[in-house]
Coordinates of C-alpha atoms in Angstrom, one line a residue:
Chain P
X40 CA 4.9 -29.4 10.1
X41 CA 6.8 -27.2 7.8
X42 CA 7.0 -24.5 10.4
X43 CA 9.1 -26.6 12.7
X44 CA 11.5 -27.8 10.0
X45 CA 11.9 -24.3 8.6
X46 CA 12.4 -22.9 12.0
X47 CA 15.1 -25.4 12.8
X48 CA 16.9 -24.7 9.5
X49 CA 16.8 -21.0 10.1
X50 CA 18.0 -21.3 13.6
X51 CA 21.2 -22.9 12.4
X52 CA 22.1 -19.6 10.9
X53 CA 22.5 -18.2 14.4
X54 CA 25.3 -20.3 15.9
X55 CA 25.4 -18.9 19.4
X56 CA 22.4 -20.1 21.4
X57 CA 21.2 -16.7 22.4
X58 CA 18.2 -15.9 24.7
X59 CA 16.1 -16.6 21.6
X60 CA 16.2 -20.3 22.4
X61 CA 14.1 -19.6 25.5
X62 CA 11.2 -19.1 23.2
X63 CA 11.8 -22.4 21.3
X64 CA 9.7 -24.7 23.6
X65 CA 6.9 -25.4 21.2
X66 CA 3.2 -24.5 20.9
X67 CA 0.7 -23.8 23.5
X68 CA -2.0 -21.1 23.9
X69 CA 0.1 -19.5 26.6
X70 CA 3.1 -19.5 24.3
X71 CA 1.6 -16.7 22.2
X72 CA 1.0 -14.5 25.1
X73 CA 4.5 -15.1 26.3
X74 CA 5.8 -13.9 22.9
X75 CA 3.6 -10.9 23.1
X76 CA 4.9 -10.0 26.6
X77 CA 8.4 -10.5 25.3
X78 CA 7.7 -8.2 22.5
X79 CA 6.6 -5.5 24.9
X80 CA 9.6 -6.0 27.1
X81 CA 12.0 -5.8 24.1
X82 CA 10.6 -2.5 23.1
X83 CA 13.2 -0.7 25.1
X84 CA 16.3 -2.5 23.9
X85 CA 17.1 -3.3 20.2
X86 CA 16.1 -6.8 19.3
X87 CA 18.8 -9.5 19.1
X88 CA 19.1 -11.4 15.8
X89 CA 17.3 -14.7 15.8
X90 CA 14.1 -16.6 15.1
X91 CA 11.0 -15.8 17.0
X92 CA 7.8 -17.8 16.9
X93 CA 4.8 -15.4 16.9
X94 CA 1.2 -15.9 17.7
X95 CA -0.5 -16.1 14.3
X96 CA -3.9 -14.8 15.5
X97 CA -2.4 -11.7 17.1
X98 CA -0.1 -10.5 14.4
X99 CA -0.7 -12.6 11.2
X100 CA 2.6 -14.5 10.7
X101 CA 4.3 -17.5 12.3
X102 CA 8.0 -17.0 12.2
X103 CA 9.8 -13.7 12.7
X104 CA 13.4 -13.7 11.7
X105 CA 15.9 -10.9 12.3
X106 CA 19.3 -11.1 10.8
X107 CA 22.3 -9.1 9.4
X108 CA 22.2 -8.3 5.7
X109 CA 25.1 -10.7 5.3
X110 CA 23.0 -13.7 6.3
X111 CA 20.0 -12.7 4.2
X112 CA 20.8 -14.8 1.1
X113 CA 21.4 -18.0 3.2
X114 CA 18.0 -17.5 4.9
X115 CA 16.2 -16.9 1.6
X116 CA 17.8 -20.0 0.1
X117 CA 16.4 -22.1 2.9
X118 CA 12.9 -20.7 2.2
X119 CA 13.4 -21.2 -1.5
X120 CA 14.2 -24.9 -0.9
X121 CA 11.1 -25.2 1.3
X122 CA 8.9 -24.0 -1.6
X123 CA 8.0 -20.6 -0.2
X124 CA 6.9 -17.9 -2.6
X125 CA 7.7 -14.3 -2.3
X126 CA 4.9 -12.1 -1.2
X127 CA 6.4 -8.7 -0.8
X128 CA 9.4 -6.6 0.2
X129 CA 9.1 -3.3 2.0
X130 CA 11.0 -1.0 4.2
X131 CA 10.5 0.7 7.5
X132 CA 12.3 3.9 8.5
X133 CA 13.4 3.7 12.2
X134 CA 14.6 7.3 12.2
X135 CA 15.2 7.4 16.0
X136 CA 17.6 4.4 15.8
X137 CA 19.1 5.9 12.6
X138 CA 18.4 2.6 10.8
X139 CA 16.3 1.4 7.9
X140 CA 14.7 -2.0 8.1
X141 CA 13.9 -4.1 5.1
X142 CA 11.0 -6.6 5.6
X143 CA 10.5 -9.7 3.4
X144 CA 7.3 -11.6 3.5
X145 CA 7.2 -15.3 2.4
X146 CA 4.3 -17.7 2.3
X147 CA 3.5 -21.0 0.8
X148 CA 1.0 -22.4 -1.8
X149 CA 0.0 -25.0 0.7
X150 CA -2.5 -26.0 3.4
X151 CA 0.4 -26.4 5.9
X152 CA 0.2 -22.7 6.7
X153 CA 3.4 -20.9 7.5
X154 CA 4.2 -17.3 7.0
X155 CA 7.8 -16.1 7.5
X156 CA 8.9 -12.5 7.9
X157 CA 12.5 -11.7 7.5
X158 CA 13.8 -8.4 8.8
X159 CA 17.2 -6.9 8.3
X160 CA 18.5 -3.5 9.4
X161 CA 21.0 -1.3 7.6
X162 CA 22.5 2.1 8.7
X163 CA 20.4 5.0 7.5
X164 CA 23.2 7.2 6.0
X165 CA 24.4 4.4 3.7
X166 CA 21.6 1.8 3.4
X167 CA 22.8 -1.4 1.5
X168 CA 21.3 -4.8 1.3
X169 CA 22.2 -7.7 -1.1
X170 CA 19.6 -8.4 -3.8
X171 CA 17.6 -11.6 -3.7
X172 CA 16.6 -11.4 -7.4
X173 CA 19.0 -14.3 -8.2
X174 CA 16.8 -16.6 -6.1
X175 CA 13.4 -15.0 -6.5
X176 CA 13.1 -13.2 -9.9
X177 CA 9.9 -11.6 -8.7
X178 CA 11.8 -9.7 -6.0
X179 CA 13.0 -7.3 -8.7
X180 CA 10.0 -4.9 -8.7
X181 CA 9.6 -5.1 -5.0
X182 CA 13.3 -4.1 -4.5
X183 CA 13.0 -1.3 -7.1
X184 CA 9.9 0.0 -5.2
X185 CA 11.7 -0.1 -1.9
X186 CA 14.6 1.7 -3.5
X187 CA 12.2 4.3 -4.8
X188 CA 10.5 4.9 -1.4
X189 CA 13.5 4.5 1.0
X190 CA 16.6 4.9 -1.1
X191 CA 17.9 1.5 0.0
X192 CA 20.5 0.1 -2.4
X193 CA 20.0 -3.5 -3.4
X194 CA 23.6 -4.6 -4.3
X195 CA 23.7 -6.7 -7.4
X196 CA 20.2 -5.8 -8.7
X197 CA 20.3 -5.8 -12.5
X198 CA 18.1 -2.8 -13.1
X199 CA 17.7 -0.6 -10.1
X200 CA 16.0 2.4 -11.7
X201 CA 12.8 4.1 -10.4
X202 CA 9.7 2.0 -11.0
X203 CA 6.7 3.9 -9.5
X204 CA 8.3 7.3 -9.1
X205 CA 9.3 9.5 -12.1
X206 CA 12.4 8.3 -13.9
X207 CA 14.4 11.3 -12.7
X208 CA 13.2 11.2 -9.1
X209 CA 15.9 11.9 -6.5
X210 CA 13.7 11.9 -3.5
X211 CA 12.5 9.1 -1.2
X212 CA 9.0 9.9 0.0
X213 CA 8.6 7.3 2.7
X214 CA 11.6 8.5 4.7
X215 CA 10.3 10.1 7.9
X216 CA 12.3 13.3 7.2
X217 CA 11.0 13.7 3.7
X218 CA 9.5 17.1 3.0
X219 CA 7.5 17.4 -0.2
Chain E
X33 CA 7.3 10.8 -48.9
X34 CA 10.2 9.2 -47.2
X35 CA 11.6 6.0 -48.5
X36 CA 10.2 2.7 -47.0
X37 CA 12.4 1.4 -44.1
X38 CA 14.3 -1.6 -45.0
X39 CA 14.5 -3.9 -42.0
X40 CA 17.2 -6.5 -42.1
X41 CA 16.6 -10.0 -40.8
X42 CA 17.5 -10.2 -37.1
X43 CA 17.1 -6.5 -36.7
X44 CA 14.8 -5.5 -33.9
X45 CA 12.6 -2.4 -33.4
X46 CA 11.0 -1.0 -30.3
X47 CA 7.2 -0.9 -29.9
X48 CA 5.4 0.9 -27.2
X49 CA 2.2 -0.5 -26.0
X50 CA 0.5 2.2 -24.0
X51 CA 0.5 4.2 -21.8
X52 CA -2.8 5.0 -23.6
X53 CA -3.6 1.7 -25.3
X54 CA -7.0 0.1 -25.0
X55 CA -5.5 -3.4 -24.5
X56 CA -3.7 -2.3 -21.3
X57 CA -7.0 -1.3 -19.6
X58 CA -5.4 1.8 -18.1
X59 CA -2.2 3.8 -18.1
X60 CA 0.3 1.0 -18.3
X61 CA 3.2 1.0 -20.8
X62 CA 5.0 -2.0 -22.1
X63 CA 8.2 -1.4 -24.0
X64 CA 8.5 -4.3 -26.4
X65 CA 11.5 -5.1 -28.5
X66 CA 10.1 -6.8 -31.6
X67 CA 11.6 -9.0 -34.2
X68 CA 8.8 -8.8 -36.8
X69 CA 5.7 -10.1 -35.0
X70 CA 7.7 -11.8 -32.3
X71 CA 8.6 -10.3 -28.9
X72 CA 12.3 -10.5 -28.2
X73 CA 12.3 -8.6 -24.9
X74 CA 9.7 -6.8 -22.9
X75 CA 9.9 -4.2 -20.2
X76 CA 6.9 -2.9 -18.3
X77 CA 6.9 0.7 -17.2
X78 CA 4.7 1.6 -14.3
X79 CA 3.9 4.6 -12.2
X80 CA 1.6 6.6 -14.5
X81 CA -1.1 6.9 -11.8
X82 CA 1.0 6.3 -8.8
X83 CA -0.7 8.2 -5.9
X84 CA 1.3 7.0 -2.9
X85 CA -1.5 5.5 -0.8
X86 CA 1.1 4.2 1.6
X87 CA 2.2 7.7 2.6
X88 CA -1.4 8.8 2.9
X89 CA -1.8 5.8 5.2
X90 CA 0.9 7.3 7.4
X91 CA -0.4 10.8 7.4
X92 CA -4.0 10.1 8.2
X93 CA -5.6 8.4 11.1
X94 CA -6.9 4.8 10.6
X95 CA -10.6 5.8 10.0
X96 CA -9.5 8.5 7.6
X97 CA -7.7 5.9 5.4
X98 CA -10.8 3.8 5.0
X99 CA -11.9 5.5 1.7
X100 CA -8.4 5.2 0.2
X101 CA -8.5 1.4 0.0
X102 CA -11.4 1.4 -2.4
X103 CA -9.5 3.6 -4.7
X104 CA -7.0 0.9 -5.3
X105 CA -9.1 -1.4 -7.4
X106 CA -12.2 0.1 -8.8
X107 CA -13.7 -3.2 -9.9
X108 CA -13.4 -5.2 -6.8
X109 CA -13.1 -2.5 -4.1
X110 CA -14.8 -4.3 -1.3
X111 CA -12.2 -7.0 -1.0
X112 CA -9.5 -4.4 -0.4
X113 CA -11.5 -2.6 2.3
X114 CA -12.2 -5.9 3.9
X115 CA -8.5 -6.6 4.2
X116 CA -7.9 -3.2 5.8
X117 CA -10.7 -3.5 8.4
X118 CA -9.6 -7.0 9.3
X119 CA -6.0 -5.9 9.7
X120 CA -6.9 -3.1 12.1
X121 CA -9.4 -5.3 13.9
X122 CA -6.6 -7.9 14.4
X123 CA -4.2 -5.2 15.7
X124 CA -6.7 -3.7 18.1
X125 CA -8.4 -6.9 19.1
X126 CA -11.9 -5.7 18.1
X127 CA -14.6 -8.4 18.0
X128 CA -16.9 -8.3 15.0
X129 CA -20.6 -9.3 15.4
X130 CA -21.5 -12.4 13.3
X131 CA -24.1 -10.7 11.3
X132 CA -21.6 -8.1 10.2
X133 CA -19.2 -10.7 9.0
X134 CA -21.8 -12.5 7.1
X135 CA -22.9 -9.3 5.3
X136 CA -19.3 -8.6 4.6
X137 CA -18.8 -12.0 3.0
X138 CA -22.0 -11.7 1.0
X139 CA -21.1 -8.2 -0.4
X140 CA -17.5 -9.2 -1.1
X141 CA -18.6 -12.2 -3.1
X142 CA -21.2 -10.1 -5.0
X143 CA -18.4 -7.7 -5.8
X144 CA -16.1 -10.5 -6.9
X145 CA -18.8 -11.7 -9.3
X146 CA -19.1 -8.1 -10.6
X147 CA -15.4 -7.9 -11.1
X148 CA -15.2 -11.2 -12.9
X149 CA -18.1 -10.2 -15.1
X150 CA -16.4 -7.0 -16.2
X151 CA -13.1 -8.9 -16.8
X152 CA -15.0 -11.5 -18.8
X153 CA -16.5 -8.8 -21.1
X154 CA -13.3 -6.8 -21.4
X155 CA -11.2 -9.9 -22.0
X156 CA -13.4 -11.2 -24.8
X157 CA -13.4 -7.7 -26.3
X158 CA -9.6 -7.8 -26.3
X159 CA -9.8 -10.9 -28.4
X160 CA -12.2 -9.2 -30.8
X161 CA -15.7 -10.2 -29.6
X162 CA -17.6 -7.1 -28.7
X163 CA -21.1 -8.5 -27.8
X164 CA -20.3 -10.4 -24.6
X165 CA -19.3 -7.2 -22.9
X166 CA -22.8 -5.9 -23.3
X167 CA -24.3 -9.0 -21.6
X168 CA -21.7 -8.9 -18.9
X169 CA -22.3 -5.3 -18.1
X170 CA -26.0 -5.8 -17.9
X171 CA -25.6 -8.5 -15.3
X172 CA -23.0 -6.5 -13.5
X173 CA -25.5 -3.6 -13.3
X174 CA -27.8 -5.7 -11.1
X175 CA -25.0 -6.2 -8.6
X176 CA -24.0 -2.5 -8.7
X177 CA -27.6 -1.5 -8.0
X178 CA -27.9 -3.9 -5.1
X179 CA -24.6 -2.7 -3.6
X180 CA -25.4 0.9 -4.2
X181 CA -28.6 0.5 -2.1
X182 CA -26.7 -0.7 0.9
X183 CA -23.3 0.9 0.6
X184 CA -24.2 4.3 -1.0
X185 CA -21.8 4.2 -3.9
X186 CA -21.4 2.3 -7.1
X187 CA -17.7 1.5 -7.3
X188 CA -15.6 3.1 -4.6
X189 CA -17.3 1.6 -1.6
X190 CA -16.5 2.7 1.9
X191 CA -19.0 0.3 3.6
X192 CA -17.0 -1.5 6.3
X193 CA -16.1 0.0 9.6
X194 CA -13.7 -1.2 12.2
X195 CA -15.9 -3.6 14.1
X196 CA -18.8 -3.8 11.7
X197 CA -20.6 -2.0 8.9
X198 CA -21.7 1.4 8.0
X199 CA -25.4 0.4 7.8
X200 CA -27.4 -2.8 7.8
X201 CA -28.8 -4.4 4.7
X202 CA -32.5 -3.5 4.1
X203 CA -35.6 -5.5 3.2
X204 CA -35.0 -5.1 -0.5
X205 CA -31.5 -6.3 -0.6
X206 CA -32.2 -9.9 0.4
X207 CA -35.0 -10.6 -2.1
X208 CA -33.0 -8.8 -4.8
X209 CA -29.9 -11.0 -4.0
X210 CA -32.0 -14.1 -3.9
X211 CA -33.5 -13.3 -7.3
X212 CA -30.1 -12.5 -8.7
X213 CA -28.6 -15.9 -8.1
X214 CA -30.8 -18.0 -10.5
X215 CA -30.6 -15.1 -13.0
X216 CA -26.8 -15.2 -12.9
X217 CA -26.7 -19.0 -13.2
X218 CA -28.8 -18.7 -16.4
X219 CA -26.4 -16.1 -17.6
X220 CA -23.4 -18.3 -16.9
X221 CA -25.0 -21.0 -19.0
X222 CA -25.5 -18.4 -21.7
X223 CA -21.9 -17.3 -21.6
X224 CA -20.8 -20.9 -21.8
X225 CA -22.8 -21.5 -24.9
X226 CA -22.0 -18.1 -26.5
X227 CA -18.3 -17.8 -25.7
X228 CA -16.5 -20.7 -24.1
X229 CA -17.2 -23.2 -26.9
X230 CA -16.3 -20.6 -29.6
X231 CA -13.6 -22.0 -31.8
X232 CA -12.0 -18.6 -32.3
X233 CA -11.7 -18.1 -28.6
X234 CA -10.3 -21.6 -28.1
X235 CA -7.7 -21.1 -30.8
X236 CA -6.6 -17.8 -29.4
X237 CA -6.3 -19.1 -25.8
X238 CA -5.5 -22.8 -25.7
X239 CA -1.8 -23.6 -25.3
X240 CA -1.1 -19.9 -25.4
X241 CA 0.7 -18.0 -22.7
X242 CA 1.9 -20.9 -20.6
X243 CA 2.8 -20.0 -17.0
X244 CA 4.4 -22.8 -15.1
X245 CA 4.1 -23.5 -11.4
X246 CA 7.7 -22.4 -11.0
X247 CA 7.2 -19.0 -12.5
X248 CA 4.2 -18.4 -10.2
X249 CA 6.4 -19.3 -7.2
X250 CA 9.3 -17.1 -8.2
X251 CA 7.1 -14.1 -8.9
X252 CA 4.6 -14.7 -6.2
X253 CA 1.6 -14.8 -8.6
X254 CA -1.6 -15.6 -6.8
X255 CA -5.3 -15.7 -7.5
X256 CA -6.8 -17.0 -10.7
X257 CA -3.4 -16.8 -12.4
X258 CA -1.9 -19.3 -9.9
X259 CA -5.0 -21.5 -9.9
X260 CA -4.9 -21.7 -13.7
X261 CA -1.4 -23.1 -13.3
X262 CA -2.4 -26.0 -11.1
X263 CA -1.7 -24.3 -7.8
X264 CA -4.4 -25.0 -5.3
X265 CA -4.1 -21.7 -3.4
X266 CA -6.9 -19.5 -2.3
X267 CA -6.5 -17.4 0.9
X268 CA -10.1 -18.1 1.8
X269 CA -9.3 -21.8 2.1
X270 CA -5.5 -21.8 2.9
X271 CA -5.6 -19.1 5.5
X272 CA -9.2 -18.9 6.5
X273 CA -10.4 -15.5 7.7
X274 CA -13.8 -13.9 8.4
X275 CA -16.7 -16.5 8.2
X276 CA -15.4 -18.3 5.2
X277 CA -14.8 -21.6 7.1
X278 CA -18.6 -21.7 7.6
X279 CA -19.3 -22.0 3.9
X280 CA -19.1 -25.0 1.6
X281 CA -17.4 -24.0 -1.6
X282 CA -14.7 -25.3 -3.9
X283 CA -11.6 -23.7 -5.4
X284 CA -11.5 -24.3 -9.1
X285 CA -8.0 -25.4 -10.2
X286 CA -6.9 -26.1 -13.8
X287 CA -3.6 -27.7 -14.7
X288 CA -3.3 -26.6 -18.3
X289 CA -1.3 -23.4 -17.4
X290 CA -2.5 -21.6 -20.5
X291 CA -4.7 -18.5 -20.9
X292 CA -7.8 -20.7 -21.4
X293 CA -7.2 -22.3 -18.0
X294 CA -7.2 -18.8 -16.4
X295 CA -10.4 -18.0 -18.3
X296 CA -12.0 -21.2 -17.0
X297 CA -10.9 -20.6 -13.4
X298 CA -12.7 -17.2 -13.3
X299 CA -15.8 -18.5 -15.0
X300 CA -16.0 -21.3 -12.4
X301 CA -15.3 -18.9 -9.5
X302 CA -18.4 -16.9 -10.3
X303 CA -20.5 -20.1 -9.7
X304 CA -18.6 -20.7 -6.4
X305 CA -19.2 -17.1 -5.3
X306 CA -22.9 -17.6 -6.0
X307 CA -22.8 -20.6 -3.8
X308 CA -21.3 -18.6 -0.9
X309 CA -23.9 -15.8 -1.4
X310 CA -26.7 -18.4 -1.4
X311 CA -25.5 -20.0 1.9
X312 CA -24.7 -16.6 3.4
X313 CA -28.3 -15.4 2.8
X314 CA -29.6 -18.6 4.3
X315 CA -27.5 -18.6 7.4
X316 CA -27.6 -14.8 7.9
X317 CA -28.0 -14.4 11.7
X318 CA -29.9 -11.6 13.4
X319 CA -28.2 -9.2 15.7
X320 CA -26.2 -6.0 15.8
X321 CA -23.9 -4.9 13.0
X322 CA -21.5 -3.0 15.3
X323 CA -19.9 -4.3 18.5
X324 CA -21.1 -2.9 21.8
X325 CA -17.5 -2.5 23.1
X326 CA -15.4 -0.6 20.6
X327 CA -12.5 1.7 21.3
X328 CA -13.4 5.3 20.6
X329 CA -10.0 6.1 19.2
X330 CA -8.4 3.5 17.0
X331 CA -4.9 3.1 18.4
X332 CA -3.3 -0.3 17.8
X333 CA -0.7 -1.4 20.4
X334 CA 2.9 -1.2 19.3
X335 CA 3.7 -4.0 16.9
X336 CA 3.7 -5.2 13.4
X337 CA 0.5 -6.7 12.0
X338 CA -0.2 -8.5 8.7
X339 CA -3.4 -9.6 7.2
X340 CA -4.0 -11.3 3.8
X341 CA -7.3 -11.6 2.0
X342 CA -8.4 -13.1 -1.3
X343 CA -9.6 -10.4 -3.6
X344 CA -10.9 -10.9 -7.1
X345 CA -7.4 -10.7 -8.4
X346 CA -5.5 -12.7 -5.8
X347 CA -3.7 -12.4 -2.5
X348 CA -3.9 -8.8 -1.1
X349 CA -1.8 -8.2 1.9
X350 CA -1.7 -5.3 4.3
X351 CA 1.0 -4.6 6.8
X352 CA 0.5 -2.2 9.6
X353 CA 3.5 -1.2 11.8
X354 CA 2.1 0.7 14.7
X355 CA 4.0 2.9 17.2
X356 CA 0.9 3.2 19.4
X357 CA -0.3 6.4 17.8
X358 CA -3.4 7.5 15.9
X359 CA -1.6 7.1 12.6
X360 CA 0.1 4.0 11.3
X361 CA 3.9 4.2 11.4
X362 CA 4.1 2.2 8.3
X363 CA 1.3 1.2 6.0
X364 CA 2.2 -1.3 3.3
X365 CA -0.1 -2.6 0.7
X366 CA 0.8 -5.8 -1.2
X367 CA -1.3 -5.8 -4.3
X368 CA -1.9 -9.0 -6.2
X369 CA -1.7 -7.7 -9.7
X370 CA 1.7 -6.1 -9.0
X371 CA 3.2 -9.6 -8.7
X372 CA 0.9 -11.1 -11.4
X373 CA 1.9 -8.4 -13.9
X374 CA 5.6 -8.7 -13.1
X375 CA 5.8 -12.1 -14.7
X376 CA 4.6 -10.8 -18.0
X377 CA 8.0 -9.5 -19.0
X378 CA 9.5 -13.0 -18.7
X379 CA 6.5 -14.9 -19.9
X380 CA 5.9 -13.1 -23.2
X381 CA 9.4 -13.4 -24.6
X382 CA 9.3 -15.2 -27.9
X383 CA 5.5 -14.9 -28.2
X384 CA 3.5 -13.3 -31.0
X385 CA 2.3 -9.9 -30.0
X386 CA -1.4 -10.8 -30.3
X387 CA -0.8 -13.8 -28.1
X388 CA 1.0 -11.7 -25.6
X389 CA -2.0 -9.3 -25.5
X390 CA -4.3 -12.3 -24.8
X391 CA -1.9 -13.3 -22.0
X392 CA -2.1 -9.8 -20.6
X393 CA -5.8 -9.8 -20.7
X394 CA -5.9 -13.2 -18.9
X395 CA -4.0 -11.6 -16.0
X396 CA -6.9 -9.3 -15.2
X397 CA -5.1 -6.1 -14.8
X398 CA -6.4 -3.1 -12.9
X399 CA -3.7 -0.4 -13.1
X400 CA -4.6 1.8 -10.2
X401 CA -4.1 -1.2 -8.0
X402 CA -0.6 -1.9 -9.5
X403 CA 0.6 1.6 -9.1
X404 CA -1.2 2.4 -5.8

């Protein structure tokens, strides 16, 4: 199963065995419910970085990874080696926590189904995330779009100019405090 | 009269294709740096009909967003609305009656055939053959009439509801659909004889516009573009949803990687869609089209939900981040042509401009769906 090997490889990025490991015991029908319950419990406190296994039927992906922007490239390299293709990149504005989240979706051209979501958070006043265009060329438009909508700077992107918005746009419409 | 421009060897000039060029099938602009007839560098410029559907998805309640989804892709709208209702049903845990899912599958496949037919006509027209478009549109008209009867609109359908359908199919739909299948099979034979074997078409498409497996992976190209490059990937099979596991159908895959392979994939897909429609009509169960238990207010629990479906153009994904309210906190649309078009910049370098336009046609672009 590709899911287990990828999960193992990704977990190595997080050296300290944090509470995340509790969720590692593998697959059962009950496991999904447990993850769902955990999710609800975690609502109050910010999530700790790590790999979570999710119930595919409930949310539509298998592995949910949260990490610091610094570890992003390492995680994406693991997925690149495991033959994942990039599906999309997007942002979420968590204005209450004063953070912007960048969400990466990866999937595989394969019958061994495994969807991986990578999330990374960056402070809202100065949002910066390294670009992954050097690994996945197709991330370029997705990153430009995210830059348009949220103002997140993808450091090292070769051509970070507005894509969908007008070329002189200086506003970011998907920020929650955006006023047209 | 000004003096003729003297272009030195190695000197390049800029050529704008679009935003109002017939070959781009919409308001898309490609800035080409040309060395004579050869493309040195290409840059696609998007956003001419960007409407910010994602922000509309945050400002409106879930049922209010329903009509927006069909405005993404005016040729294969049902596939996109299907993705949306499936995502919300997954988030809220709504059970869909079996009859409703069968009707959804039948109508989506009819819509896929209609979309491929229009692509077929327009693509051959791009290559200089005008007549096939007329035949294709005539066949497509049958589908549009059928869908108009049940959905109430010709292109921008808003037929699916959370949990089921807006109304049931009527007595005329089933015989009309049953009569359409043999008619369409005859037409496909006709297209094969008229177009596929045509030597001009073959010379224009074979070994032109190669897209390797690697480029598809790096750009996330899906749908017929990926399947023309030898990638056996179709969301209906790889990540089964709805009632697709119940049907017996094949995924056409071609390994030539050229524009002709993508042409063949779509032509074969129409036959496979007809098979699904045929089986769907046969197996169509009786019963309600809306569930008995359905929340009055659509309020998905807090969380992050993702749903992928196979539309006529490829893998369409929808992400709903819910904060438990009536509106989505974040509403992300992952459109297939966005990724498929992205690889054009890299793939067309060094090509003749007419070959690049054939490559562009084989990607099956619908611009409102790229710009969203």
